[in-house]
Coordinates of C-alpha atoms in Angstrom, one line a residue:
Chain A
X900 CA 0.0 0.0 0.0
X901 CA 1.4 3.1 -0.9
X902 CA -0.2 6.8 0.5
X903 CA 1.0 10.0 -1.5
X904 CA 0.9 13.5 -0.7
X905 CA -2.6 14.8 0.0
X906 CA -4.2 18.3 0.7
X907 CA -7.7 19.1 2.0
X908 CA -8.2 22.8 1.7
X909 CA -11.6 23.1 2.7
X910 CA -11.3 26.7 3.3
X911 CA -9.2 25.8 6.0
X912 CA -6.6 23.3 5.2
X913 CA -7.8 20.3 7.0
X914 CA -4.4 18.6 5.6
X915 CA -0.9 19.9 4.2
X916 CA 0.6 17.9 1.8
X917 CA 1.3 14.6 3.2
X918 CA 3.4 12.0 2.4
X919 CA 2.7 8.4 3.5
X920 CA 3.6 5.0 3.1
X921 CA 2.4 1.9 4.7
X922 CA 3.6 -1.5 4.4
X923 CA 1.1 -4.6 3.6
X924 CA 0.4 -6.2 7.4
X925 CA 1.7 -3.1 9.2
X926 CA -0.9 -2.0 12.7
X927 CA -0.1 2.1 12.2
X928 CA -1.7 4.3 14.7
X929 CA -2.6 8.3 13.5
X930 CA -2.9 10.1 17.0
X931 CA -3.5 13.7 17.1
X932 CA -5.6 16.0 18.8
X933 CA -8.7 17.0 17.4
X934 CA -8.4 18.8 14.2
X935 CA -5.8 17.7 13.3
X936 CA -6.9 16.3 10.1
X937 CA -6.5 12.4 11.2
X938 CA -10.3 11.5 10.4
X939 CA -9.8 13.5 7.3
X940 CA -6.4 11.6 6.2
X941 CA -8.3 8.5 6.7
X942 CA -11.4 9.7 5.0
X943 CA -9.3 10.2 1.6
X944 CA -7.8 6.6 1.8
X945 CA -11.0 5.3 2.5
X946 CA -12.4 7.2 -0.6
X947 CA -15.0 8.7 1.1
X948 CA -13.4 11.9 0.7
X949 CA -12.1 13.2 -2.4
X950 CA -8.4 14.5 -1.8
X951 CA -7.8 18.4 -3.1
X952 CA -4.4 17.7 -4.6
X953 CA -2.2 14.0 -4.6
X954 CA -3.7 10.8 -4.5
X955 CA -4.0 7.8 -2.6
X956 CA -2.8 4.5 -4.2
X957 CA -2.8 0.6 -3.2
X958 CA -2.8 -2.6 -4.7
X959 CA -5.3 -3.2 -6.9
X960 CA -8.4 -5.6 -5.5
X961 CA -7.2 -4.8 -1.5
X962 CA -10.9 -4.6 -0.2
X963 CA -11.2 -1.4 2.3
X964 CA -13.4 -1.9 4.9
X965 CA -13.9 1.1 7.6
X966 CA -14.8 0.9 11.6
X967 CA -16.7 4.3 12.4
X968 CA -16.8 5.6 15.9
X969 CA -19.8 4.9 16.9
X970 CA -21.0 1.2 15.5
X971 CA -23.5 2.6 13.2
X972 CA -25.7 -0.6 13.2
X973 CA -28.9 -0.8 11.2
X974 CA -31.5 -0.8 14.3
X975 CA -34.3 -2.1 12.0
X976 CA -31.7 -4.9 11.6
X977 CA -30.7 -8.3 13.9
X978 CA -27.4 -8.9 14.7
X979 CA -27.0 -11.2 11.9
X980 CA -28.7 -9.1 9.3
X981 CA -26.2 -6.2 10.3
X982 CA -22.9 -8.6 10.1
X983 CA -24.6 -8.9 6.7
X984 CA -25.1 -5.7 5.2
X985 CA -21.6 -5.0 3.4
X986 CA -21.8 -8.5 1.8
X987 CA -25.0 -7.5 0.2
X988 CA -23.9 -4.5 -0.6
X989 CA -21.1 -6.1 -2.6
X990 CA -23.4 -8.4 -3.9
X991 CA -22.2 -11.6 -2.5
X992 CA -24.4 -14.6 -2.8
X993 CA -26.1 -16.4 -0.1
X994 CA -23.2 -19.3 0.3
X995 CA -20.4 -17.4 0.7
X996 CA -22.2 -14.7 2.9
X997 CA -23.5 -17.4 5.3
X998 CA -19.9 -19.0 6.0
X999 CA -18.9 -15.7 6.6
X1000 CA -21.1 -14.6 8.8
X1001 CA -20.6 -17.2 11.2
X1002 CA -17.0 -16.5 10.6
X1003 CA -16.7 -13.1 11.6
X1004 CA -19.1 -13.3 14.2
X1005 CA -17.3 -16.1 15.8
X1006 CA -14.4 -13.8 15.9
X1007 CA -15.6 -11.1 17.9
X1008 CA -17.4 -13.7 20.0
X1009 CA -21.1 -12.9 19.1
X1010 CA -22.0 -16.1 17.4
X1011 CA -25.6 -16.9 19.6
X1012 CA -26.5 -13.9 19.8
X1013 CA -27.8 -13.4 15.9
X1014 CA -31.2 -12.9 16.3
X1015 CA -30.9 -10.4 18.5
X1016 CA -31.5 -6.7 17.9
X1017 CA -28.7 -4.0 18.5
X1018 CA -30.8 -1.8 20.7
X1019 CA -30.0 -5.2 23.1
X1020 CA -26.4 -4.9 23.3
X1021 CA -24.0 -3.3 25.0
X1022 CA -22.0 -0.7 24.1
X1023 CA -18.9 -3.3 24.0
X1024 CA -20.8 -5.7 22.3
X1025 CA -22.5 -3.1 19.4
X1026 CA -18.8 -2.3 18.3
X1027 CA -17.6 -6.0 18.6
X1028 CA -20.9 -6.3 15.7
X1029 CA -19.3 -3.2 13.8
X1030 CA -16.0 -4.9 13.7
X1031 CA -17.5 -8.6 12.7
X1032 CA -19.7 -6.5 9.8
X1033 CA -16.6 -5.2 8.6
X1034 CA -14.5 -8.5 9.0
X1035 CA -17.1 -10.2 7.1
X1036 CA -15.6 -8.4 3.9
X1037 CA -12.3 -10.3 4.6
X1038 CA -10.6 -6.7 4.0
X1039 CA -6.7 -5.9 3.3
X1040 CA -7.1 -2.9 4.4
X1041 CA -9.0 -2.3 8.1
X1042 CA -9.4 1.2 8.4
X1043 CA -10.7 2.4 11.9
X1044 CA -11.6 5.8 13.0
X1045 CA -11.8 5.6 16.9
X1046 CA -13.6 3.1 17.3
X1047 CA -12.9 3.0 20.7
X1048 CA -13.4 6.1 22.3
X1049 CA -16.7 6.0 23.2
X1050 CA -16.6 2.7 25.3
X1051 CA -15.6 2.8 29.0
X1052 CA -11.6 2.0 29.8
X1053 CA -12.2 -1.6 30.7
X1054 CA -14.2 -2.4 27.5
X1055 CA -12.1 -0.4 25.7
X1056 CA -8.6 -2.7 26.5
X1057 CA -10.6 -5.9 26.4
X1058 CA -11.5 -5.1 22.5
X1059 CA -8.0 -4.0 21.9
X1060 CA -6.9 -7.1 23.0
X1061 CA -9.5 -8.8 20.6
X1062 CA -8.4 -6.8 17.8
X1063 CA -5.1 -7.1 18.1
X1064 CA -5.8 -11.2 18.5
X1065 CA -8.0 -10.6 15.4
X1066 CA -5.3 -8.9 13.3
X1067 CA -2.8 -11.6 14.2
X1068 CA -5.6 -13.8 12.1
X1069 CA -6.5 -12.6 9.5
X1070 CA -3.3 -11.0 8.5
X1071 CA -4.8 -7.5 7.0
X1072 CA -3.3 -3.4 7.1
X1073 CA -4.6 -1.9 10.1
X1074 CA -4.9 2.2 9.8
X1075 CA -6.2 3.1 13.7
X1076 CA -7.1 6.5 14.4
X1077 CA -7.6 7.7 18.3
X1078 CA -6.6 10.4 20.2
X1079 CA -5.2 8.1 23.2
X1080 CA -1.7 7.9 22.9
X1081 CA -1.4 4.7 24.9
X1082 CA -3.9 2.7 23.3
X1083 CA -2.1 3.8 19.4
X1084 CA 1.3 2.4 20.9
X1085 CA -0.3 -0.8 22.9
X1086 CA -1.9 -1.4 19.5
X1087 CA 0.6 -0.4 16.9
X1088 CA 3.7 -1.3 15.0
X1089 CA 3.8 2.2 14.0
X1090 CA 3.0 5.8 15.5
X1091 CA 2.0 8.5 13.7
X1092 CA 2.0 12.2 15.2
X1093 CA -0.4 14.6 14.0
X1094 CA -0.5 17.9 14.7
X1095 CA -3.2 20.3 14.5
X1096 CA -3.5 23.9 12.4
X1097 CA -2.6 23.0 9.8
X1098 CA -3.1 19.4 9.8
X1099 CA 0.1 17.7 9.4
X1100 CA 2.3 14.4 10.1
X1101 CA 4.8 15.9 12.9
X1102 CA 6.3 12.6 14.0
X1103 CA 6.5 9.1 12.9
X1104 CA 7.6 6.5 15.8
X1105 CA 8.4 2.9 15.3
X1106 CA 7.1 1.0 18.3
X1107 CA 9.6 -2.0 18.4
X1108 CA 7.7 -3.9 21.1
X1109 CA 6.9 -7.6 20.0
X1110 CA 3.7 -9.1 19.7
X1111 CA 1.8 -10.5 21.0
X1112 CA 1.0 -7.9 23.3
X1113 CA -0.4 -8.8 26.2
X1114 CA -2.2 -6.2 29.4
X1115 CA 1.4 -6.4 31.5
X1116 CA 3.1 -4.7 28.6
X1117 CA 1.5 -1.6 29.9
X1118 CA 3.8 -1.4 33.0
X1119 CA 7.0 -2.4 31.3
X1120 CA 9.3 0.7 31.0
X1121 CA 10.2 0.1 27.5
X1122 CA 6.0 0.9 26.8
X1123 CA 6.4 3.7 28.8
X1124 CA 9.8 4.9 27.1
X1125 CA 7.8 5.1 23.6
X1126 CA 4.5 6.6 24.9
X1127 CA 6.9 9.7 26.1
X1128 CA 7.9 10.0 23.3
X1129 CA 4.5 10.1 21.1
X1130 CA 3.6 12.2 24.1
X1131 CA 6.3 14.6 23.9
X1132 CA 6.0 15.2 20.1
X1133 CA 2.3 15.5 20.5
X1134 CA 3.3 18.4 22.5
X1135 CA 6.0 19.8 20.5
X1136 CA 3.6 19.9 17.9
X1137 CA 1.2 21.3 19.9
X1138 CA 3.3 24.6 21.0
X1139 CA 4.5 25.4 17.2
Chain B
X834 CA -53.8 -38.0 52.0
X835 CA -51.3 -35.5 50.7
X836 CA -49.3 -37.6 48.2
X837 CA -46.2 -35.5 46.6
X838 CA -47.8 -35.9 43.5
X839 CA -50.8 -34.0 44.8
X840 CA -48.8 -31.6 46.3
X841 CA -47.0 -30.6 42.8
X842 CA -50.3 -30.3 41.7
X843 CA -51.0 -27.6 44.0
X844 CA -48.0 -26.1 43.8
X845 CA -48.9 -26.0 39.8
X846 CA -52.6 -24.6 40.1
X847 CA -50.7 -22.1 42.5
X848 CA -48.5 -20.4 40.3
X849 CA -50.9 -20.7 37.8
X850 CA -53.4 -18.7 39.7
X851 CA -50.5 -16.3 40.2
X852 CA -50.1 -15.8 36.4
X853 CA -53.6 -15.3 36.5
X854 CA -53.5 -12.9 39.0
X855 CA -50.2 -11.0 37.2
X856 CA -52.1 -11.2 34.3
X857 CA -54.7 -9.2 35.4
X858 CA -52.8 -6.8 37.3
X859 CA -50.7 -6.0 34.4
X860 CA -54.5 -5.4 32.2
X861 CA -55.3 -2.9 35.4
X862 CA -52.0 -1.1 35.4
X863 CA -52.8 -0.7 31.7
X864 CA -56.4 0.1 31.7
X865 CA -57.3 1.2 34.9
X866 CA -55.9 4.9 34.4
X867 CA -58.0 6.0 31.3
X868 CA -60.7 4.1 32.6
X869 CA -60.5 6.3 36.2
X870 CA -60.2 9.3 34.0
X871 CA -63.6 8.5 32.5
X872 CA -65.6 7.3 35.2
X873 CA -64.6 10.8 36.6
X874 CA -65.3 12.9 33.5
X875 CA -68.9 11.0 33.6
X876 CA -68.7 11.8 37.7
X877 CA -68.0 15.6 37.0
X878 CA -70.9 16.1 33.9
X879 CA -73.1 14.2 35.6
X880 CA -73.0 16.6 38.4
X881 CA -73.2 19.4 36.4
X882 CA -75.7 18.6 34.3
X883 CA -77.9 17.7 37.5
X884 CA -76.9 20.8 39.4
X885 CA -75.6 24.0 37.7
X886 CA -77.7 22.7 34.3
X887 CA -80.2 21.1 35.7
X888 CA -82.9 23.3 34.5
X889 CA -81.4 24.0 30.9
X890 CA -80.7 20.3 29.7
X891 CA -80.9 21.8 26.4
X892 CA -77.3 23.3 27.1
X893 CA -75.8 20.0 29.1
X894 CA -77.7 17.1 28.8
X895 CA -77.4 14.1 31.5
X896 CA -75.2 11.8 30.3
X897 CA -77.6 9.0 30.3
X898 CA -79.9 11.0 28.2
X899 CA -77.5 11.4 25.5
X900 CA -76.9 7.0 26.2
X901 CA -80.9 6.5 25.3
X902 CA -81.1 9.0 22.8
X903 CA -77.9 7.2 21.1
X904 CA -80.1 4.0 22.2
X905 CA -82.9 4.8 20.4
X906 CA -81.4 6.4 16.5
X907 CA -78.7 3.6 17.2
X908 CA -79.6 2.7 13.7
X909 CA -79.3 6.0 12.0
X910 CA -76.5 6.8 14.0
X911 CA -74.7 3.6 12.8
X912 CA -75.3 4.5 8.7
X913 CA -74.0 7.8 9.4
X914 CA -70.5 6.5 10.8
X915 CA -70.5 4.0 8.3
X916 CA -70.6 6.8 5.8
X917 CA -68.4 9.2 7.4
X918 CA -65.5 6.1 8.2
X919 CA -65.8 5.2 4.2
X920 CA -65.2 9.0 3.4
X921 CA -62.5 9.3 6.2
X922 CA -60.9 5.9 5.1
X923 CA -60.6 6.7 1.8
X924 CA -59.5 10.2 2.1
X925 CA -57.0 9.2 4.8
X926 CA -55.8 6.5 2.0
X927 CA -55.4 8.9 -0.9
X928 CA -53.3 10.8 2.1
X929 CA -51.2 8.3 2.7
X930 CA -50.1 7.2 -1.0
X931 CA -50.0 10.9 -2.1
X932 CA -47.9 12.3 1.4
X933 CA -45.3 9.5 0.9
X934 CA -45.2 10.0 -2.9
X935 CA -44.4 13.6 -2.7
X936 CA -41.8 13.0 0.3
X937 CA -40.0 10.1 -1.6
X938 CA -40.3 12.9 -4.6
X939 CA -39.1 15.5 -2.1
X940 CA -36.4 13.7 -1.0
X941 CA -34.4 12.6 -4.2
X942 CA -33.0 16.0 -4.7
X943 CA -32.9 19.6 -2.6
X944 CA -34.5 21.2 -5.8
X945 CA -37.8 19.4 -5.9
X946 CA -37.9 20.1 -2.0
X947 CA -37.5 23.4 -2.4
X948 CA -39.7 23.5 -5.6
X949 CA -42.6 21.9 -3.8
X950 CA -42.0 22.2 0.2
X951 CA -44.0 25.6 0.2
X952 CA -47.1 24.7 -2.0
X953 CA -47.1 21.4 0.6
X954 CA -47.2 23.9 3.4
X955 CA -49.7 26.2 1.7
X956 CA -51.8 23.0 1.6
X957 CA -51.6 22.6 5.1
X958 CA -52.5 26.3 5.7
X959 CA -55.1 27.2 3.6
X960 CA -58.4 28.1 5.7
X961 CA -60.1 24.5 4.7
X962 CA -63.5 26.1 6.1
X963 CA -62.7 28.8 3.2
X964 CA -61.5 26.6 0.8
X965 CA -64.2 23.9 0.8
X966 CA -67.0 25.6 -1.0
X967 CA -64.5 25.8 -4.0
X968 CA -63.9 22.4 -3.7
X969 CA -67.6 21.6 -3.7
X970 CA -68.0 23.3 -7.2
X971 CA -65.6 21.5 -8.3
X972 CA -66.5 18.0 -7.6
X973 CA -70.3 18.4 -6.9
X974 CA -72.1 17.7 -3.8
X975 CA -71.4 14.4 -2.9
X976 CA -68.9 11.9 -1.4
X977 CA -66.2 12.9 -3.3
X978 CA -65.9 16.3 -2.0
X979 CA -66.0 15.0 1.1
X980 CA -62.7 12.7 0.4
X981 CA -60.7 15.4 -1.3
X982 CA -61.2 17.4 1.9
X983 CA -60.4 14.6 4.0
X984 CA -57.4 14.2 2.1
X985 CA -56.4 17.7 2.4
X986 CA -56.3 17.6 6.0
X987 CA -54.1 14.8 6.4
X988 CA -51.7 14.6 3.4
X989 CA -49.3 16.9 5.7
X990 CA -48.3 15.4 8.6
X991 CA -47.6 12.4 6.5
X992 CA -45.5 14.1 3.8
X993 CA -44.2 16.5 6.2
X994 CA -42.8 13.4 8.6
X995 CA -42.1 11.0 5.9
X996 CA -39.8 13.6 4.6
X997 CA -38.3 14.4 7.7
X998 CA -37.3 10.9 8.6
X999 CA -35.9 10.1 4.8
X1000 CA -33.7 12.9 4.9
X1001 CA -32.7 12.6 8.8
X1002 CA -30.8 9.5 7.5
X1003 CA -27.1 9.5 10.0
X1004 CA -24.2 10.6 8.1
X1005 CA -21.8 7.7 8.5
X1006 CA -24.3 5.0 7.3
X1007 CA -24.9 6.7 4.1
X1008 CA -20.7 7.3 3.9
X1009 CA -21.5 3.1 4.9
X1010 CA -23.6 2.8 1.6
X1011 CA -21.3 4.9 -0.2
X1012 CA -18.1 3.3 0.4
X1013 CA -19.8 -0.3 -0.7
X1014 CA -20.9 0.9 -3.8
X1015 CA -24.5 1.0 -2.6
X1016 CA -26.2 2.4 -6.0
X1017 CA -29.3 5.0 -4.7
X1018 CA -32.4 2.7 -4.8
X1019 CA -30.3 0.1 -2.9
X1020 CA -29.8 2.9 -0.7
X1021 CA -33.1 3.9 -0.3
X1022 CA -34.1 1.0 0.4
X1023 CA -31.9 -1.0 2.5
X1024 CA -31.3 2.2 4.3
X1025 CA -33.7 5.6 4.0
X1026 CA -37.2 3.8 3.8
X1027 CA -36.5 2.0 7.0
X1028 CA -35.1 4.5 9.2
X1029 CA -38.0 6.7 8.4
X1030 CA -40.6 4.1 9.3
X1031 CA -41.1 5.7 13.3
X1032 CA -41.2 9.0 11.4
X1033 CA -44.0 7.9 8.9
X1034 CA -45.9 6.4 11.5
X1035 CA -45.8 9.8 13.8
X1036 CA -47.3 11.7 10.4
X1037 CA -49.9 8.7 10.2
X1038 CA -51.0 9.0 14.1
X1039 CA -51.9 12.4 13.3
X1040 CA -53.3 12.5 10.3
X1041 CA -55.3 9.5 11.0
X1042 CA -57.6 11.4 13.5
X1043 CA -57.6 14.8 11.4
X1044 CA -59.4 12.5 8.2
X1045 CA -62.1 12.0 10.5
X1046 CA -61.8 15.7 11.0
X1047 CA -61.8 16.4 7.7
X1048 CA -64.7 13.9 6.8
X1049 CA -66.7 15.8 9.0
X1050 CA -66.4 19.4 7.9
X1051 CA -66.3 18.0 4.0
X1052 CA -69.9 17.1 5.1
X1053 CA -70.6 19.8 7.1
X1054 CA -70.3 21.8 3.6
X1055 CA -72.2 19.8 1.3
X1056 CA -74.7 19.5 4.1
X1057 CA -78.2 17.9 3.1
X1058 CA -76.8 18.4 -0.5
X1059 CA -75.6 14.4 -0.3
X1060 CA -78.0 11.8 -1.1
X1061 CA -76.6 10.2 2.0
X1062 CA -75.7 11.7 5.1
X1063 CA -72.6 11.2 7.7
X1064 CA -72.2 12.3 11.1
X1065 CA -71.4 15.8 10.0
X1066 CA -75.0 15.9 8.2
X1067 CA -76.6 14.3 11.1
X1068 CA -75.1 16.7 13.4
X1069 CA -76.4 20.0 11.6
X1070 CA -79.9 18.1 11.8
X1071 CA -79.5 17.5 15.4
X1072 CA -78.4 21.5 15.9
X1073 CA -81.2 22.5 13.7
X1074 CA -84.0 20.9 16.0
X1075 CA -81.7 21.2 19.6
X1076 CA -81.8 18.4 19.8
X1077 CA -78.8 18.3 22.2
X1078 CA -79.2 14.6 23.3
X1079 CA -78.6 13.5 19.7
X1080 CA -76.0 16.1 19.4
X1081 CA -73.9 14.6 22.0
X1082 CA -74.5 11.4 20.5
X1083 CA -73.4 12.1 17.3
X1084 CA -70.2 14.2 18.3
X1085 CA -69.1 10.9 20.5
X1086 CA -69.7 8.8 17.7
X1087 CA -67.3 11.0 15.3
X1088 CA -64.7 11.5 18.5
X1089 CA -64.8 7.2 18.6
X1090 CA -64.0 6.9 15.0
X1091 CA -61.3 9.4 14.8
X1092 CA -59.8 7.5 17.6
X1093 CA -60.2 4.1 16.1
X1094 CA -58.2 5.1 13.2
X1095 CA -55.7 6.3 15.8
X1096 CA -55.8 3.1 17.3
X1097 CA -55.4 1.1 14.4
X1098 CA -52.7 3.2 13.3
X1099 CA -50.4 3.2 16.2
X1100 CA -50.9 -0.9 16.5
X1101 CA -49.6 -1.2 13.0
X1102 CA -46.5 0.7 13.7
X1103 CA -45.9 -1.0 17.1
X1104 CA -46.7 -4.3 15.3
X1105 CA -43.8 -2.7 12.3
X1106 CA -41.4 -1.1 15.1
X1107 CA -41.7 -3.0 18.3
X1108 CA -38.2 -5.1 18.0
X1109 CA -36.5 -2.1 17.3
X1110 CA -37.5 1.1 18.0
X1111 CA -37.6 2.9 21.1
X1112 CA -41.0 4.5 21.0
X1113 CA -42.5 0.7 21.0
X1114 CA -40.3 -0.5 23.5
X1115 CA -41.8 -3.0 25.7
X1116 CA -41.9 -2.7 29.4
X1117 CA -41.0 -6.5 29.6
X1118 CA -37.6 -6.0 27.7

């Protein structure tokens, strides 16, 4: 996968030209404070944004499939029906879609509770859904715009966890956007530092710790060595 | 002899009897409010109409009067709501295919919404009192006046609602649509037509009890013109000879009807909406 430069003038520039590249299987975090441009970056590569100037290239047939931040399931819709929608929306026939229902949901652990409605769940479990509808596309490219955020902390690291067991699986990109600078380096191979007006990449930090990550990682110093860092150049680009 | 067998049996009938019992508790919970609420309404007229009115029963008759008059013209009365629910029916029908028409129209592009939004408005807003007469000359005095003021009454609150809830479609699930190549009809209907079902059903609630509204003035208008008369006809009769008994009568009858239709309305939708949306939550759930 290969990300060029890309503007956003929307007025404001949402986005200076940015240059990015991404390498097939990477996890890469985008943290930044808010308006910074990081939803917008991953708009563009999603395609749900056109990009003012540059463009946005990867290999040809890598399915996208995006994670919003809140789970935006169908309500009208049971648990199944949602973990279906993006299949029939790419016009999969009833075979394939039915193995991969019971695939994805199996993943996120919600297999029994398909004939439920999403007014039913809980928060934890509406985003586990969102994740298993997207899943369900097999995608090469798992873009997620924090999906987290709105979940309380304990949820919140138990569905890291998940996704970072999930990932391990089924092999695809990961493109995570959050403002929490701890979850973007328990999560990622890669950092990347946003900074707001104008939008722009400020840092980019490896995070060299291996996976699998497990909870205690969070204490170690070397986790807290690299979280510094994200933290301090969140900062410096912050003041400038 | 108390065998353990007999016991269980007991123990069965028991909580049985306790379903029963919840049962019926749950059915008073339910009804027992409105019901109060009547009982006193018939409390307070029937002291009213005994004390204060007592002498001019003309002005508030006794409630039980106006239950023997009803009694007595029970057949009459029954033809006449038969006509006026056939007018209200079918003007409240026409309504309901025209109203979503228009707002599926409406919603397809800003320009038709704009175009149209005002006249749909104007519709709403137009003296009907005023505009009925024109009406009249236009389609003669008979039942079909009667429907297309019906209709005019409550195509609004169905367009106006039908529309709201097909364009109050959340941001990321049409960017959901877009980004899977979801063409507009799939989107529309996979995605816009359902989310604007509680909305469509909100227009229908109200517009079901203004066709009865509407049935009734449409008569009022063409007045002993009609062949046949409805409970708006009936009830210029009734004010014509003060005959206040079947006045009440008559006005209870339309009130009944108009709520029917809201009754039968509002079960659809919780029959449509109840396993998913929050105005038909159940208690139980």
């Amino acid at each position: 996968m290969r990300g060029v430069s890309k503007v956003f003038p929307n007025g404001t520039a949402a986005l200076t030209p940015t240059d990015l590249r991404i390498g097939a299987g990477q996890f890469v975090s985008i943290v930044g404070p808010s308006g910074c441009g990081k939803s917008t970056l991953l708009r563009i590569i999603a395609g749900l944004v056109p990009a003012s100037t540059g463009e946005c290239s990867m290999p040809s047939g890598s399915r996208r499939a995006f994670v919003f931040q809140d789970a935006t399931l169908l309500p009208w819709r049971t648990v199944r029906k949602n973990a279906q929608l993006l299949l029939e929306l790419e016009g999969f026939d009833k075979h394939e879609r039915d193995a991969r229902i019971a695939e994805a949901l199996k993943l996120v652990s919600l297999d029994g509770f398909e004939k439920a409605y999403p007014r039913a769940l809980s928060g934890g479990m509406k985003m586990r859904l969102s994740l298993a509808r997207a899943l369900a596309l097999r995608p090469k490219v798992f873009l997620m715009d924090e999906p987290f955020s709105a979940l309380d902390e304990i949820t919140r690291e138990v569905l890291q966890d998940e996704l970072l067991r999930i990932w391990a699986l089924e092999n695809f990109t990961a493109l995570f956007v959050t403002h929490n600078l701890y979850e973007a380096v328990y999560l990622s191979s890669r950092v990347i530092v946003m900074s707001a007006r104008p939008g722009r990449v400020v840092a980019d930090i490896e995070v060299s710790l291996p996976y699998p990550r497990t909870p205690e990682l969070r204490q170690t110093p070397e986790f807290n060595e690299i979280s510094a860092k994200v933290s301090a150049a969140l900062r410096g680009g912050a003041v400038s | 002899m108390s065998t353990p067998a007999a016991t269980a049996d007991v123990a069965v009938s028991a909580a049985r009897s306790s379903g029963a019992l919840r049962r019926a508790g749950s059915f008073v919970k339910t009804f027992g409010p409105p019901v109060l609420v009547f009982m006193l309404f018939i409390g307070l007229w029937s002291l009213l109409a005994t004390t204060v009115y007592g002498d001019r029963n003309y002005l508030l008759p006794r409630p039980w009067d106006v239950a023997s008059a009803a009694w007595e013209s029970r057949g009459e009365l029954w033809a006449a709501t038969k006509i006026t629910f056939v007018e209200a029916a079918a003007g409240f029908g026409c309504a309901i295919v025209i109203g979503m028409a228009f707002a599926v129209l409406m919603s397809q592009a800003k320009v038709l919404e704009r175009s149209l939004y005002p006249y749909a408005v104007m519709l709403q807003t137009v003296p009907i009192v005023a505009v009925a007469p024109v009406i009249v000359l236009w389609f003669g005095y008979n039942q079909r006046s009667v429907i297309v003021i019906a209709f005019m009454i409550a195509v609004f609150p169905i367009l106006n609602n039908t529309l709201l809830g097909l364009l109050s479609t959340d941001r990321n699930h049409l960017d959901l649509f877009r980004m899977h190549d979801a063409g507009r009809f799939v989107q529309f209907l996979k995605l816009r037509l359902p989310n604007a079902i509680p909305n469509v059903f909100a227009g229908l609630r109200v517009s079901a009890g203004l066709s009865v509204i509407g049935a009734i003035v449409g008569e009022f208008i063409i007045g002993s013109g009609g062949s046949e008369g409805g409970l708006g006809v009936k009830v210029i009769y009734a004010q014509g000879k003060l005959d206040t008994n079947l006045l009440f009568a008559e006005v209870f009858a339309a009130t009944l009807l108009g709520f029917l239709f809201f009754v039968v309305v509002s079960y659809v939708g919780n029959l449509l909406l109840s396993s998913w949306h929050e105005s038909a939550l159940r208690q139980d759930v």
